[in-house]
PDB file of N, CA and C in Angstrom:
ATOM      1  N   MET A  93     147.619  99.028  53.724  1.00  0.00           N
ATOM      2  CA  MET A  93     148.131  99.338  54.106  1.00  0.00           C
ATOM      3  C   MET A  93     149.675  99.006  52.372  1.00  0.00           C
ATOM      4  N   LEU A  94     149.968  99.968  52.062  1.00  0.00           N
ATOM      5  CA  LEU A  94     151.331  99.309  50.831  1.00  0.00           C
ATOM      6  C   LEU A  94     152.163  99.293  51.219  1.00  0.00           C
ATOM      7  N   SER A  95     152.560  98.449  50.419  1.00  0.00           N
ATOM      8  CA  SER A  95     154.516  98.196  51.115  1.00  0.00           C
ATOM      9  C   SER A  95     155.576  98.719  50.157  1.00  0.00           C
ATOM     10  N   ILE A  96     156.029  99.410  50.258  1.00  0.00           N
ATOM     11  CA  ILE A  96     156.999 100.489  48.939  1.00  0.00           C
ATOM     12  C   ILE A  96     158.410 100.023  49.371  1.00  0.00           C
ATOM     13  N   GLY A  97     158.864 100.189  48.472  1.00  0.00           N
ATOM     14  CA  GLY A  97     160.836  99.295  48.352  1.00  0.00           C
ATOM     15  C   GLY A  97     161.206 100.812  47.953  1.00  0.00           C
ATOM     16  N   ILE A  98     162.657 101.500  48.759  1.00  0.00           N
ATOM     17  CA  ILE A  98     163.202 103.192  48.763  1.00  0.00           C
ATOM     18  C   ILE A  98     163.510 102.862  46.519  1.00  0.00           C
ATOM     19  N   GLY A  99     163.875 102.052  46.137  1.00  0.00           N
ATOM     20  CA  GLY A  99     163.561 101.714  44.872  1.00  0.00           C
ATOM     21  C   GLY A  99     162.751 102.685  44.077  1.00  0.00           C
ATOM     22  N   GLU A 100     161.817 101.949  44.423  1.00  0.00           N
ATOM     23  CA  GLU A 100     160.368 102.225  44.085  1.00  0.00           C
ATOM     24  C   GLU A 100     160.258 103.634  43.806  1.00  0.00           C
ATOM     25  N   ILE A 101     160.512 103.960  44.989  1.00  0.00           N
ATOM     26  CA  ILE A 101     160.456 105.770  45.097  1.00  0.00           C
ATOM     27  C   ILE A 101     161.746 106.471  45.016  1.00  0.00           C
ATOM     28  N   GLN A 102     162.464 105.606  44.287  1.00  0.00           N
ATOM     29  CA  GLN A 102     163.246 106.404  44.033  1.00  0.00           C
ATOM     30  C   GLN A 102     163.272 106.381  41.950  1.00  0.00           C
ATOM     31  N   LYS A 103     162.601 105.802  41.374  1.00  0.00           N
ATOM     32  CA  LYS A 103     161.957 105.855  40.330  1.00  0.00           C
ATOM     33  C   LYS A 103     160.333 106.622  40.073  1.00  0.00           C
ATOM     34  N   ASN A 104     160.161 106.675  41.040  1.00  0.00           N
ATOM     35  CA  ASN A 104     158.549 107.227  40.594  1.00  0.00           C
ATOM     36  C   ASN A 104     157.983 108.170  42.328  1.00  0.00           C
ATOM     37  N   THR A 105     158.620 109.138  42.516  1.00  0.00           N
ATOM     38  CA  THR A 105     158.280 109.928  43.521  1.00  0.00           C
ATOM     39  C   THR A 105     156.666 110.821  43.785  1.00  0.00           C
ATOM     40  N   SER A 106     155.932 110.358  42.673  1.00  0.00           N
ATOM     41  CA  SER A 106     154.753 110.729  42.131  1.00  0.00           C
ATOM     42  C   SER A 106     153.927 109.897  42.966  1.00  0.00           C
ATOM     43  N   ILE A 107     154.130 108.762  43.225  1.00  0.00           N
ATOM     44  CA  ILE A 107     153.341 108.194  44.350  1.00  0.00           C
ATOM     45  C   ILE A 107     153.369 109.335  45.550  1.00  0.00           C
ATOM     46  N   PHE A 108     154.124 109.673  46.114  1.00  0.00           N
ATOM     47  CA  PHE A 108     153.365 110.256  47.192  1.00  0.00           C
ATOM     48  C   PHE A 108     151.939 111.321  46.942  1.00  0.00           C
ATOM     49  N   THR A 109     152.036 111.725  45.212  1.00  0.00           N
ATOM     50  CA  THR A 109     150.866 113.070  45.655  1.00  0.00           C
ATOM     51  C   THR A 109     149.630 112.180  45.623  1.00  0.00           C
ATOM     52  N   ASN A 110     149.463 111.488  45.164  1.00  0.00           N
ATOM     53  CA  ASN A 110     148.581 109.774  45.553  1.00  0.00           C
ATOM     54  C   ASN A 110     148.078 109.834  45.898  1.00  0.00           C
ATOM     55  N   MET A 111     148.688 109.842  47.453  1.00  0.00           N
ATOM     56  CA  MET A 111     148.160 108.613  48.175  1.00  0.00           C
ATOM     57  C   MET A 111     147.120 108.966  49.122  1.00  0.00           C
ATOM     58  N   THR A 112     146.846 107.537  49.168  1.00  0.00           N
ATOM     59  CA  THR A 112     144.822 107.304  49.758  1.00  0.00           C
ATOM     60  C   THR A 112     144.891 106.975  50.835  1.00  0.00           C
ATOM     61  N   GLU A 113     146.201 105.961  51.390  1.00  0.00           N
ATOM     62  CA  GLU A 113     146.429 105.336  52.309  1.00  0.00           C
ATOM     63  C   GLU A 113     147.709 105.261  52.714  1.00  0.00           C
ATOM     64  N   ALA A 114     147.957 104.712  54.209  1.00  0.00           N
ATOM     65  CA  ALA A 114     149.165 104.539  54.326  1.00  0.00           C
ATOM     66  C   ALA A 114     150.203 103.859  53.576  1.00  0.00           C
ATOM     67  N   ILE A 115     151.282 104.515  53.519  1.00  0.00           N
ATOM     68  CA  ILE A 115     152.717 103.668  52.854  1.00  0.00           C
ATOM     69  C   ILE A 115     153.059 103.218  53.630  1.00  0.00           C
ATOM     70  N   GLN A 116     154.555 101.957  54.099  1.00  0.00           N
ATOM     71  CA  GLN A 116     155.543 101.281  54.842  1.00  0.00           C
ATOM     72  C   GLN A 116     156.805 101.384  53.476  1.00  0.00           C
ATOM     73  N   ILE A 117     157.420 101.923  54.224  1.00  0.00           N
ATOM     74  CA  ILE A 117     158.750 101.363  53.351  1.00  0.00           C
ATOM     75  C   ILE A 117     159.275 100.936  53.896  1.00  0.00           C
ATOM     76  N   VAL A 118     159.990 100.064  52.971  1.00  0.00           N
ATOM     77  CA  VAL A 118     161.127  98.646  54.029  1.00  0.00           C
ATOM     78  C   VAL A 118     162.374  98.964  52.666  1.00  0.00           C
ATOM     79  N   ASP A 119     162.938  98.210  53.141  1.00  0.00           N
ATOM     80  CA  ASP A 119     164.756  98.290  53.446  1.00  0.00           C
ATOM     81  C   ASP A 119     164.561  96.747  52.974  1.00  0.00           C
ATOM     82  N   LYS A 120     164.440  96.413  51.187  1.00  0.00           N
ATOM     83  CA  LYS A 120     163.785  94.902  50.795  1.00  0.00           C
ATOM     84  C   LYS A 120     165.164  93.730  51.143  1.00  0.00           C
ATOM     85  N   ARG A 121     166.373  94.233  51.296  1.00  0.00           N
ATOM     86  CA  ARG A 121     167.688  94.141  51.821  1.00  0.00           C
ATOM     87  C   ARG A 121     167.597  93.166  52.734  1.00  0.00           C
ATOM     88  N   LYS A 122     167.594  94.535  53.934  1.00  0.00           N
ATOM     89  CA  LYS A 122     167.874  93.918  55.284  1.00  0.00           C
ATOM     90  C   LYS A 122     166.061  93.352  55.534  1.00  0.00           C
ATOM     91  N   LYS A 123     165.406  93.145  55.207  1.00  0.00           N
ATOM     92  CA  LYS A 123     164.099  92.928  55.676  1.00  0.00           C
ATOM     93  C   LYS A 123     163.403  94.152  56.849  1.00  0.00           C
ATOM     94  N   GLN A 124     163.847  95.467  56.765  1.00  0.00           N
ATOM     95  CA  GLN A 124     164.162  96.682  57.858  1.00  0.00           C
ATOM     96  C   GLN A 124     162.470  97.354  56.933  1.00  0.00           C
ATOM     97  N   ILE A 125     161.588  97.498  58.249  1.00  0.00           N
ATOM     98  CA  ILE A 125     161.201  98.781  57.570  1.00  0.00           C
ATOM     99  C   ILE A 125     161.535  99.818  58.544  1.00  0.00           C
ATOM    100  N   LEU A 126     161.450 100.911  57.554  1.00  0.00           N
ATOM    101  CA  LEU A 126     162.082 101.629  57.681  1.00  0.00           C
ATOM    102  C   LEU A 126     161.220 103.016  57.898  1.00  0.00           C
ATOM    103  N   ALA A 127     159.863 103.189  57.651  1.00  0.00           N
ATOM    104  CA  ALA A 127     159.426 104.789  57.363  1.00  0.00           C
ATOM    105  C   ALA A 127     157.955 104.489  57.492  1.00  0.00           C
ATOM    106  N   MET A 128     157.040 104.855  58.374  1.00  0.00           N
ATOM    107  CA  MET A 128     155.340 104.721  57.820  1.00  0.00           C
ATOM    108  C   MET A 128     155.578 106.565  57.198  1.00  0.00           C
ATOM    109  N   VAL A 129     154.433 106.009  55.839  1.00  0.00           N
ATOM    110  CA  VAL A 129     153.926 107.614  55.535  1.00  0.00           C
ATOM    111  C   VAL A 129     152.400 107.256  55.447  1.00  0.00           C
ATOM    112  N   TYR A 130     152.080 108.656  56.037  1.00  0.00           N
ATOM    113  CA  TYR A 130     150.168 108.487  55.876  1.00  0.00           C
ATOM    114  C   TYR A 130     149.802 110.293  55.236  1.00  0.00           C
ATOM    115  N   PRO A 131     148.745 109.784  54.479  1.00  0.00           N
ATOM    116  CA  PRO A 131     148.682 110.864  53.640  1.00  0.00           C
ATOM    117  C   PRO A 131     148.350 112.092  53.986  1.00  0.00           C
ATOM    118  N   VAL A 132     148.500 113.413  53.938  1.00  0.00           N
ATOM    119  CA  VAL A 132     148.136 114.439  54.639  1.00  0.00           C
ATOM    120  C   VAL A 132     146.209 114.683  54.425  1.00  0.00           C
ATOM    121  N   LYS A 133     145.759 114.870  53.733  1.00  0.00           N
ATOM    122  CA  LYS A 133     144.296 115.119  53.829  1.00  0.00           C
ATOM    123  C   LYS A 133     143.751 113.976  54.663  1.00  0.00           C
ATOM    124  N   GLN A 134     143.603 112.864  55.382  1.00  0.00           N
ATOM    125  CA  GLN A 134     143.673 112.020  56.266  1.00  0.00           C
ATOM    126  C   GLN A 134     143.847 113.135  57.288  1.00  0.00           C
ATOM    127  N   GLN A 135     142.881 113.829  58.181  1.00  0.00           N
ATOM    128  CA  GLN A 135     143.092 114.477  59.136  1.00  0.00           C
ATOM    129  C   GLN A 135     143.217 113.490  60.812  1.00  0.00           C
ATOM    130  N   SER A 136     143.654 112.691  60.814  1.00  0.00           N
ATOM    131  CA  SER A 136     143.847 111.934  62.420  1.00  0.00           C
ATOM    132  C   SER A 136     143.758 110.489  61.625  1.00  0.00           C
ATOM    133  N   ILE A 137     144.764 109.964  62.332  1.00  0.00           N
ATOM    134  CA  ILE A 137     145.239 108.479  62.188  1.00  0.00           C
ATOM    135  C   ILE A 137     144.772 108.243  64.004  1.00  0.00           C
ATOM    136  N   VAL A 138     143.762 108.836  64.905  1.00  0.00           N
ATOM    137  CA  VAL A 138     143.533 108.170  65.754  1.00  0.00           C
ATOM    138  C   VAL A 138     142.946 106.718  66.152  1.00  0.00           C
ATOM    139  N   ASN A 139     142.228 106.798  64.850  1.00  0.00           N
ATOM    140  CA  ASN A 139     140.979 105.928  64.784  1.00  0.00           C
ATOM    141  C   ASN A 139     141.607 104.467  64.279  1.00  0.00           C
ATOM    142  N   ASN A 140     142.751 104.197  63.963  1.00  0.00           N
ATOM    143  CA  ASN A 140     144.030 103.712  63.388  1.00  0.00           C
ATOM    144  C   ASN A 140     144.298 103.096  64.153  1.00  0.00           C
ATOM    145  N   LEU A 141     144.973 103.373  66.143  1.00  0.00           N
ATOM    146  CA  LEU A 141     144.980 103.410  66.397  1.00  0.00           C
ATOM    147  C   LEU A 141     145.188 101.814  67.758  1.00  0.00           C
ATOM    148  N   ALA A 142     145.101 101.475  68.206  1.00  0.00           N
ATOM    149  CA  ALA A 142     145.156 100.488  68.499  1.00  0.00           C
ATOM    150  C   ALA A 142     145.492 100.203  69.795  1.00  0.00           C
ATOM    151  N   GLY A 143     144.989  99.271  70.849  1.00  0.00           N
ATOM    152  CA  GLY A 143     145.968  99.306  71.697  1.00  0.00           C
ATOM    153  C   GLY A 143     145.117 100.111  73.331  1.00  0.00           C
ATOM    154  N   LYS A 144     146.194 100.325  74.441  1.00  0.00           N
ATOM    155  CA  LYS A 144     145.826 101.429  74.977  1.00  0.00           C
ATOM    156  C   LYS A 144     146.498 102.925  74.787  1.00  0.00           C
ATOM    157  N   TYR A 145     147.183 102.656  73.959  1.00  0.00           N
ATOM    158  CA  TYR A 145     147.082 103.894  73.539  1.00  0.00           C
ATOM    159  C   TYR A 145     146.474 104.849  72.516  1.00  0.00           C
ATOM    160  N   LYS A 146     145.751 104.748  72.823  1.00  0.00           N
ATOM    161  CA  LYS A 146     144.281 104.355  71.116  1.00  0.00           C
ATOM    162  C   LYS A 146     143.445 105.972  72.417  1.00  0.00           C
ATOM    163  N   ASN A 147     143.405 106.063  73.888  1.00  0.00           N
ATOM    164  CA  ASN A 147     142.594 107.036  74.726  1.00  0.00           C
ATOM    165  C   ASN A 147     143.700 107.889  74.556  1.00  0.00           C
ATOM    166  N   ARG A 148     144.744 108.619  74.482  1.00  0.00           N
ATOM    167  CA  ARG A 148     145.674 108.805  75.067  1.00  0.00           C
ATOM    168  C   ARG A 148     145.753 110.089  74.222  1.00  0.00           C
ATOM    169  N   ILE A 149     145.802 110.396  73.453  1.00  0.00           N
ATOM    170  CA  ILE A 149     146.029 111.241  72.445  1.00  0.00           C
ATOM    171  C   ILE A 149     145.615 112.755  72.358  1.00  0.00           C
ATOM    172  N   THR A 150     145.659 113.478  72.831  1.00  0.00           N
ATOM    173  CA  THR A 150     144.299 114.470  72.915  1.00  0.00           C
ATOM    174  C   THR A 150     145.066 115.375  71.202  1.00  0.00           C
ATOM    175  N   ASN A 151     143.748 115.898  70.950  1.00  0.00           N
ATOM    176  CA  ASN A 151     143.223 116.868  69.794  1.00  0.00           C
ATOM    177  C   ASN A 151     144.185 118.625  70.170  1.00  0.00           C
ATOM    178  N   SER A 152     144.846 119.026  68.806  1.00  0.00           N
ATOM    179  CA  SER A 152     145.580 120.112  68.852  1.00  0.00           C
ATOM    180  C   SER A 152     145.410 121.838  68.327  1.00  0.00           C
ATOM    181  N   ASP A 153     145.309 122.165  68.605  1.00  0.00           N
ATOM    182  CA  ASP A 153     144.686 123.602  68.083  1.00  0.00           C
ATOM    183  C   ASP A 153     145.505 124.431  67.162  1.00  0.00           C
ATOM    184  N   LEU A 154     146.559 123.766  67.359  1.00  0.00           N
ATOM    185  CA  LEU A 154     148.634 125.029  66.821  1.00  0.00           C
ATOM    186  C   LEU A 154     148.264 123.969  65.205  1.00  0.00           C
ATOM    187  N   SER A 155     148.398 124.488  64.541  1.00  0.00           N
ATOM    188  CA  SER A 155     149.668 124.802  63.496  1.00  0.00           C
ATOM    189  C   SER A 155     150.675 123.925  63.216  1.00  0.00           C
ATOM    190  N   MET A 156     151.204 122.560  62.399  1.00  0.00           N
ATOM    191  CA  MET A 156     152.656 122.411  62.062  1.00  0.00           C
ATOM    192  C   MET A 156     153.341 122.751  62.681  1.00  0.00           C
ATOM    193  N   ASN A 157     153.139 123.891  61.919  1.00  0.00           N
ATOM    194  CA  ASN A 157     154.578 124.663  62.257  1.00  0.00           C
ATOM    195  C   ASN A 157     154.636 125.220  63.869  1.00  0.00           C
ATOM    196  N   GLU A 158     153.691 125.944  64.498  1.00  0.00           N
ATOM    197  CA  GLU A 158     153.924 126.201  66.031  1.00  0.00           C
ATOM    198  C   GLU A 158     154.524 124.768  66.576  1.00  0.00           C
ATOM    199  N   ILE A 159     153.472 123.251  65.970  1.00  0.00           N
ATOM    200  CA  ILE A 159     154.105 122.313  67.003  1.00  0.00           C
ATOM    201  C   ILE A 159     155.871 122.440  66.712  1.00  0.00           C
ATOM    202  N   LYS A 160     156.401 122.256  65.420  1.00  0.00           N
ATOM    203  CA  LYS A 160     157.904 122.319  64.847  1.00  0.00           C
ATOM    204  C   LYS A 160     158.543 122.899  66.376  1.00  0.00           C
ATOM    205  N   GLU A 161     158.239 124.623  66.304  1.00  0.00           N
ATOM    206  CA  GLU A 161     158.654 125.170  66.863  1.00  0.00           C
ATOM    207  C   GLU A 161     158.875 124.946  68.346  1.00  0.00           C
ATOM    208  N   ILE A 162     158.170 124.887  68.778  1.00  0.00           N
ATOM    209  CA  ILE A 162     158.140 124.309  70.625  1.00  0.00           C
ATOM    210  C   ILE A 162     159.079 123.358  70.625  1.00  0.00           C
ATOM    211  N   ALA A 163     158.316 122.365  69.729  1.00  0.00           N
ATOM    212  CA  ALA A 163     159.628 121.085  69.792  1.00  0.00           C
ATOM    213  C   ALA A 163     161.285 121.332  69.704  1.00  0.00           C
ATOM    214  N   MET A 164     161.153 122.349  68.773  1.00  0.00           N
ATOM    215  CA  MET A 164     162.992 122.660  68.668  1.00  0.00           C
ATOM    216  C   MET A 164     163.230 123.736  69.524  1.00  0.00           C
ATOM    217  N   ILE A 165     162.603 124.038  70.461  1.00  0.00           N
ATOM    218  CA  ILE A 165     162.783 124.989  71.221  1.00  0.00           C
ATOM    219  C   ILE A 165     163.129 124.497  72.407  1.00  0.00           C
ATOM    220  N   ASP A 166     161.998 123.138  72.951  1.00  0.00           N
ATOM    221  CA  ASP A 166     162.763 121.383  73.777  1.00  0.00           C
ATOM    222  C   ASP A 166     163.641 121.708  73.429  1.00  0.00           C
ATOM    223  N   ALA A 167     163.950 120.955  72.755  1.00  0.00           N
ATOM    224  CA  ALA A 167     165.550 119.860  72.175  1.00  0.00           C
ATOM    225  C   ALA A 167     166.844 121.491  72.223  1.00  0.00           C
ATOM    226  N   MET A 168     166.618 122.102  71.692  1.00  0.00           N
ATOM    227  CA  MET A 168     167.282 123.044  72.480  1.00  0.00           C
ATOM    228  C   MET A 168     167.323 123.362  74.055  1.00  0.00           C
ATOM    229  N   ARG A 169     166.918 123.162  74.402  1.00  0.00           N
ATOM    230  CA  ARG A 169     166.700 123.370  75.845  1.00  0.00           C
ATOM    231  C   ARG A 169     167.608 122.264  76.728  1.00  0.00           C
ATOM    232  N   GLU A 170     167.261 121.253  76.123  1.00  0.00           N
ATOM    233  CA  GLU A 170     167.473 120.461  76.828  1.00  0.00           C
ATOM    234  C   GLU A 170     169.301 119.653  76.485  1.00  0.00           C
ATOM    235  N   LYS A 171     169.442 120.596  74.627  1.00  0.00           N
ATOM    236  CA  LYS A 171     171.213 120.610  75.111  1.00  0.00           C
ATOM    237  C   LYS A 171     171.976 121.044  75.126  1.00  0.00           C
ATOM    238  N   TYR A 172     171.208 122.171  75.092  1.00  0.00           N
ATOM    239  CA  TYR A 172     172.563 123.478  75.932  1.00  0.00           C
ATOM    240  C   TYR A 172     172.213 124.035  77.216  1.00  0.00           C
ATOM    241  N   GLY A 173     170.639 123.232  78.271  1.00  0.00           N
ATOM    242  CA  GLY A 173     170.359 123.605  79.378  1.00  0.00           C
ATOM    243  C   GLY A 173     169.952 125.426  79.717  1.00  0.00           C
ATOM    244  N   LEU A 174     169.529 125.510  78.683  1.00  0.00           N
ATOM    245  CA  LEU A 174     168.485 126.697  78.572  1.00  0.00           C
ATOM    246  C   LEU A 174     167.549 126.839  80.145  1.00  0.00           C
ATOM    247  N   SER A 175     167.263 128.568  80.351  1.00  0.00           N
ATOM    248  CA  SER A 175     166.077 127.845  81.351  1.00  0.00           C
ATOM    249  C   SER A 175     165.229 129.503  80.609  1.00  0.00           C
ATOM    250  N   SER A 176     164.405 129.435  81.123  1.00  0.00           N
ATOM    251  CA  SER A 176     163.376 129.894  80.622  1.00  0.00           C
ATOM    252  C   SER A 176     161.945 129.657  79.949  1.00  0.00           C
TER     253      SER A 176
END
């Protein structure tokens, strides 16, 4: 896993186009992990997971857009109390 600072990403955004492994984005001043970025070509990260959650993940036949839409509808229901 690569570890990259924010400044390096600002200088060279092409890092994301040629990703072959996961990248950890860190804030070097505060020494905090800000994000984990996984390559799109990698189909599943289930095998990389560890612990008790490894067997709890189920594969979905939905596309990413459908998943986003369902999540947005659920968030709106929770926020505004909508039913149905």
